[in-house]
Short mmCIF file of C-alpha atoms in Angstrom, two decimals:
data_model
loop_
_atom_site.label_atom_id
_atom_site.label_comp_id
_atom_site.label_asym_id
_atom_site.label_seq_id
_atom_site.Cartn_x
_atom_site.Cartn_y
_atom_site.Cartn_z
CA MET A 1 148.81 4.74 -2.29
CA ASP A 2 147.76 7.63 -0.12
CA VAL A 3 144.86 9.81 -1.05
CA ALA A 4 146.51 12.72 -2.14
CA THR A 5 148.58 10.53 -4.78
CA LEU A 6 145.01 9.41 -5.96
CA ILE A 7 143.80 12.88 -6.19
CA GLY A 8 146.79 13.77 -8.15
CA ALA A 9 146.51 11.05 -10.55
CA GLY A 10 142.67 11.79 -11.37
CA LEU A 11 143.49 15.36 -11.78
CA GLY A 12 146.22 14.07 -14.17
CA LEU A 13 143.94 11.71 -16.22
CA ILE A 14 141.31 14.62 -16.26
CA ALA A 15 143.81 17.15 -17.70
CA LEU A 16 145.25 14.78 -20.21
CA LEU A 17 141.73 13.94 -21.36
CA PHE A 18 140.88 17.58 -21.60
CA LEU A 19 144.18 18.21 -23.62
CA LEU A 20 143.11 15.31 -25.99
CA SER A 21 139.66 16.71 -26.27
CA GLY A 22 140.97 19.46 -28.62
CA ILE A 23 142.25 16.96 -31.47
CA ARG A 24 140.13 17.26 -34.44
CA ILE A 25 140.09 15.14 -37.63
CA VAL A 26 138.63 16.93 -40.91
CA LYS A 27 137.90 14.84 -43.92
CA GLU A 28 138.98 15.65 -47.60
CA TYR A 29 135.56 17.04 -48.62
CA GLU A 30 135.16 19.01 -45.43
CA ARG A 31 136.59 22.47 -43.86
CA GLY A 32 136.45 23.27 -40.30
CA VAL A 33 135.77 26.79 -39.67
CA ILE A 34 137.65 28.14 -36.16
CA PHE A 35 136.43 30.50 -33.75
CA ARG A 36 138.60 31.94 -30.93
CA LEU A 37 136.72 33.49 -28.22
CA GLY A 38 133.62 34.16 -30.75
CA ARG A 39 135.81 35.70 -33.05
CA LEU A 40 136.45 34.11 -36.66
CA VAL A 41 140.08 32.62 -37.12
CA GLY A 42 139.69 30.86 -40.41
CA ALA A 43 139.01 27.77 -42.06
CA ARG A 44 141.22 24.53 -41.50
CA GLY A 45 141.56 21.27 -43.08
CA PRO A 46 141.68 18.53 -44.23
CA GLY A 47 143.59 16.62 -41.89
CA LEU A 48 144.53 16.25 -38.11
CA PHE A 49 144.75 19.79 -36.00
CA TYR A 50 144.48 20.74 -32.50
CA VAL A 51 141.49 23.02 -31.26
CA ILE A 52 142.04 24.76 -27.56
CA PRO A 53 139.41 23.56 -25.61
CA ILE A 54 137.00 26.04 -24.28
CA ILE A 55 138.96 28.93 -26.03
CA GLU A 56 138.36 27.94 -29.50
CA ASN A 57 135.48 25.92 -31.10
CA MET A 58 134.92 24.47 -34.71
CA VAL A 59 132.20 24.42 -37.25
CA VAL A 60 132.39 21.47 -39.85
CA VAL A 61 131.37 22.43 -43.33
CA ASP A 62 130.64 20.08 -46.03
CA LEU A 63 131.93 20.91 -49.51
CA ARG A 64 130.37 18.13 -51.70
CA THR A 65 127.88 19.10 -53.93
CA VAL A 66 124.18 18.92 -52.57
CA THR A 67 121.40 18.14 -54.56
CA TYR A 68 118.13 19.51 -53.48
CA ASP A 69 114.58 18.68 -54.75
CA VAL A 70 112.49 21.72 -55.21
CA PRO A 71 109.22 20.64 -53.99
CA THR A 72 106.06 20.85 -56.59
CA GLN A 73 105.17 24.58 -57.05
CA GLU A 74 101.67 25.30 -58.55
CA VAL A 75 102.13 28.60 -60.50
CA VAL A 76 100.19 30.80 -62.72
CA THR A 77 102.12 31.41 -66.07
CA LYS A 78 102.02 34.88 -67.76
CA ASP A 79 99.31 33.58 -69.91
CA ASN A 80 97.18 32.58 -66.98
CA VAL A 81 97.63 28.77 -67.19
CA THR A 82 97.98 27.35 -63.87
CA VAL A 83 100.79 24.47 -63.91
CA ARG A 84 102.58 22.48 -61.45
CA VAL A 85 106.31 22.62 -61.74
CA ASN A 86 109.26 21.06 -59.86
CA ALA A 87 112.71 20.98 -60.33
CA VAL A 88 116.50 20.25 -58.76
CA VAL A 89 119.16 22.65 -57.65
CA TYR A 90 123.06 21.48 -57.50
CA TYR A 91 125.13 23.64 -55.57
CA ARG A 92 128.06 23.43 -53.19
CA VAL A 93 129.92 25.81 -50.74
CA ILE A 94 132.97 27.44 -51.94
CA ASP A 95 133.58 29.67 -48.90
CA PRO A 96 133.04 27.81 -45.84
CA GLU A 97 133.75 31.19 -43.64
CA LYS A 98 131.11 32.83 -45.60
CA ALA A 99 128.68 30.17 -45.41
CA VAL A 100 128.95 29.78 -41.68
CA THR A 101 128.99 33.84 -40.85
CA GLU A 102 126.67 35.18 -43.33
CA VAL A 103 123.94 33.37 -43.06
CA ALA A 104 122.18 31.12 -40.15
CA ASP A 105 121.41 28.10 -42.05
CA TYR A 106 122.81 28.09 -45.56
CA ARG A 107 120.99 25.05 -46.64
CA TYR A 108 117.49 26.23 -45.79
CA ALA A 109 118.34 29.62 -46.94
CA THR A 110 119.19 28.29 -50.52
CA ALA A 111 116.25 25.97 -50.45
CA GLN A 112 113.92 28.92 -50.12
CA ILE A 113 115.54 31.10 -52.48
CA ALA A 114 115.11 28.42 -55.24
CA GLN A 115 111.58 27.82 -54.47
CA THR A 116 110.67 31.67 -54.61
CA THR A 117 112.80 32.09 -57.73
CA LEU A 118 111.28 29.21 -59.54
CA ARG A 119 107.78 30.46 -58.53
CA SER A 120 108.78 34.00 -59.97
CA VAL A 121 110.74 32.89 -63.46
CA ILE A 122 107.59 30.47 -64.15
CA GLY A 123 104.93 33.45 -63.34
CA GLN A 124 106.91 35.70 -65.92
CA THR A 125 106.99 32.91 -68.58
CA GLU A 126 104.05 31.87 -71.02
CA LEU A 127 103.24 28.32 -71.27
CA ASP A 128 104.38 27.77 -74.98
CA GLU A 129 108.01 28.97 -73.91
CA LEU A 130 107.87 27.12 -70.85
CA LEU A 131 107.44 23.79 -72.75
CA SER A 132 109.50 24.56 -75.68
CA GLU A 133 112.55 26.56 -74.18
CA ARG A 134 113.15 24.77 -70.93
CA GLU A 135 116.88 24.79 -71.31
CA LYS A 136 116.74 28.72 -71.45
CA ILE A 137 114.49 28.95 -68.35
CA ASN A 138 117.01 26.50 -66.58
CA VAL A 139 119.91 28.97 -67.50
CA ARG A 140 118.00 32.03 -66.21
CA LEU A 141 116.99 30.09 -63.05
CA GLN A 142 120.73 29.04 -62.16
CA GLN A 143 121.96 32.86 -62.73
CA ILE A 144 119.49 34.19 -60.43
CA ILE A 145 119.88 31.91 -57.72
CA ASP A 146 123.51 31.66 -58.10
CA GLU A 147 123.57 35.84 -57.82
CA ALA A 148 121.47 35.63 -54.70
CA THR A 149 123.36 32.98 -52.58
CA ASN A 150 126.93 34.00 -53.96
CA PRO A 151 127.16 36.32 -50.42
CA TRP A 152 126.79 33.58 -48.54
CA GLY A 153 129.85 31.41 -50.13
CA ILE A 154 127.21 29.29 -52.20
CA LYS A 155 127.76 28.43 -55.85
CA VAL A 156 125.12 27.11 -57.80
CA THR A 157 126.15 24.71 -60.53
CA ALA A 158 122.76 23.86 -62.20
CA VAL A 159 119.08 24.15 -62.23
CA GLU A 160 117.01 21.71 -63.93
CA ILE A 161 113.13 21.77 -64.49
CA LYS A 162 112.17 17.94 -63.94
CA ASP A 163 108.40 18.07 -64.76
CA VAL A 164 105.67 20.76 -65.84
CA GLU A 165 102.23 19.31 -65.09
CA LEU A 166 99.28 20.84 -67.14
CA PRO A 167 95.62 20.58 -66.21
CA GLU A 168 93.53 17.88 -67.82
CA GLU A 169 91.35 20.50 -70.03
CA MET A 170 94.77 22.05 -71.30
CA ARG A 171 95.96 18.66 -72.10
CA ARG A 172 92.90 18.08 -74.37
CA ILE A 173 93.30 21.52 -75.90
CA MET A 174 96.79 21.06 -76.71
CA ALA A 175 96.13 17.58 -78.03
CA MET A 176 93.38 19.01 -80.45
CA GLN A 177 95.90 21.65 -81.46
CA ALA A 178 98.53 19.26 -82.26
CA GLU A 179 96.31 17.13 -84.49
CA ALA A 180 95.04 20.15 -86.42
CA GLU A 181 98.41 21.24 -86.88
CA ARG A 182 99.32 17.51 -88.35
CA GLU A 183 96.28 17.76 -90.56
CA ARG A 184 97.42 21.06 -91.74
CA ARG A 185 100.85 19.82 -92.83
CA ALA A 186 99.32 16.51 -94.25
CA LYS A 187 97.19 18.77 -96.52
CA ILE A 188 100.15 20.84 -97.50
CA ILE A 189 102.21 18.07 -98.45
CA ARG A 190 99.37 16.52 -100.37
CA ALA A 191 98.75 19.70 -102.40
CA ASP A 192 102.43 20.18 -103.07
CA GLY A 193 102.69 16.55 -104.19
CA GLU A 194 99.65 17.11 -106.75
CA LEU A 195 101.37 20.51 -107.73
CA GLN A 196 104.62 18.70 -108.88
CA ALA A 197 102.78 16.01 -110.39
CA SER A 198 100.62 18.45 -112.20
CA LYS A 199 104.10 20.12 -113.72
CA LYS A 200 105.40 16.63 -114.64
CA LEU A 201 102.35 15.59 -116.39
CA LEU A 202 102.39 18.94 -118.18
CA GLU A 203 106.11 18.37 -119.31
CA ALA A 204 105.21 14.60 -120.31
CA ALA A 205 102.36 15.82 -122.15
CA LYS A 206 104.68 18.17 -124.32
CA VAL A 207 107.24 15.57 -125.06
CA LEU A 208 104.26 13.38 -126.13
CA GLU A 209 102.61 16.03 -128.20
CA GLN A 210 106.09 16.24 -130.53
CA SER A 211 106.18 12.53 -131.24
CA ARG A 212 103.22 10.18 -132.50
CA VAL A 213 105.59 7.18 -132.26
CA ALA A 214 106.07 8.25 -128.62
CA MET A 215 102.38 8.33 -127.85
CA MET A 216 101.85 4.77 -129.18
CA ILE A 217 104.94 3.32 -127.27
CA ARG A 218 103.17 5.01 -124.27
CA TYR A 219 99.53 3.33 -125.12
CA LEU A 220 101.39 -0.20 -125.44
CA GLN A 221 103.31 0.32 -122.05
CA THR A 222 99.57 1.00 -120.48
CA LEU A 223 98.14 -2.32 -122.08
CA ASN A 224 101.20 -4.19 -120.90
CA GLU A 225 100.84 -2.81 -117.24
CA ILE A 226 96.94 -3.66 -117.22
CA ALA A 227 97.63 -7.33 -118.50
CA VAL A 228 100.31 -7.94 -115.60
CA GLU A 229 97.37 -7.34 -113.30
CA ASN A 230 95.58 -10.48 -114.44
CA ASN A 231 92.29 -8.39 -115.62
CA SER A 232 89.79 -10.50 -117.54
CA THR A 233 88.91 -7.09 -119.13
CA ILE A 234 91.10 -5.02 -121.05
CA VAL A 235 89.85 -1.64 -122.34
CA PHE A 236 91.94 -0.47 -125.46
CA PRO A 237 91.67 3.30 -126.15
CA LEU A 238 91.95 4.05 -129.90
CA PRO A 239 93.07 7.46 -130.15
CA ILE A 240 92.41 9.32 -133.57
CA GLU A 241 96.04 9.90 -133.91
CA LEU A 242 96.60 6.13 -134.43
CA LEU A 243 93.77 5.85 -137.01
CA GLU A 244 95.26 8.78 -138.80
CA PHE A 245 98.68 6.90 -138.52
CA LEU A 246 97.53 3.78 -139.97
CA ARG A 247 95.44 5.54 -142.78
CA GLY A 248 98.63 7.15 -143.70
CA LYS A 249 100.54 3.85 -143.87
CA LYS A 250 97.81 2.24 -146.23
CA ASP A 251 97.94 5.14 -148.40
#
């Protein structure tokens, strides 16, 4: 085999490898954004397709939901309380062409938007609202971040505040406040019970006042209750009404 034939075979092999290098496979959860001579052609995939070498190039974009853990942010709330808050953001690419052409790095940009929005929203929120209305704050964060990232072809599906860390002195104050609140409710319940009991006793007194026999039966029931407890001493109250009743019987 002469030199010309070897050179021709080598060139043919190189040409074949060059043509085969344009074959691309894009997975089900990916899209390939194609540029031809620097101009956007469109997104392709999933499946097998051909990219013209040198003339075309492809950027692969993942369409799966991304979970971004927002680092802990130290923020001063609206009522001047310093708290440490962290959150998690769930987002995905819905327009791969915008994700490639509208922003240099959509992941980094979304992360920065999430951090700044978290600090801004918490800074406009009072501590009580932050602790008791977390779902409402999550919705507000999701709406703001979604509006900011929508021009990049990003859809923010959820934002969740994971933890709110309070200063030690604030925790002590809140514990004292909670204890005082529990004592207040206990006193109200106790007073309400006394009020209800006094009303019932008043009703019972009115009923007993109308019948001397009922009064005697009540005294006997009381003695029976005392006897059940095995006490060695029984105090027997002798009401004036009973003496009058016995005197009437004697007469």
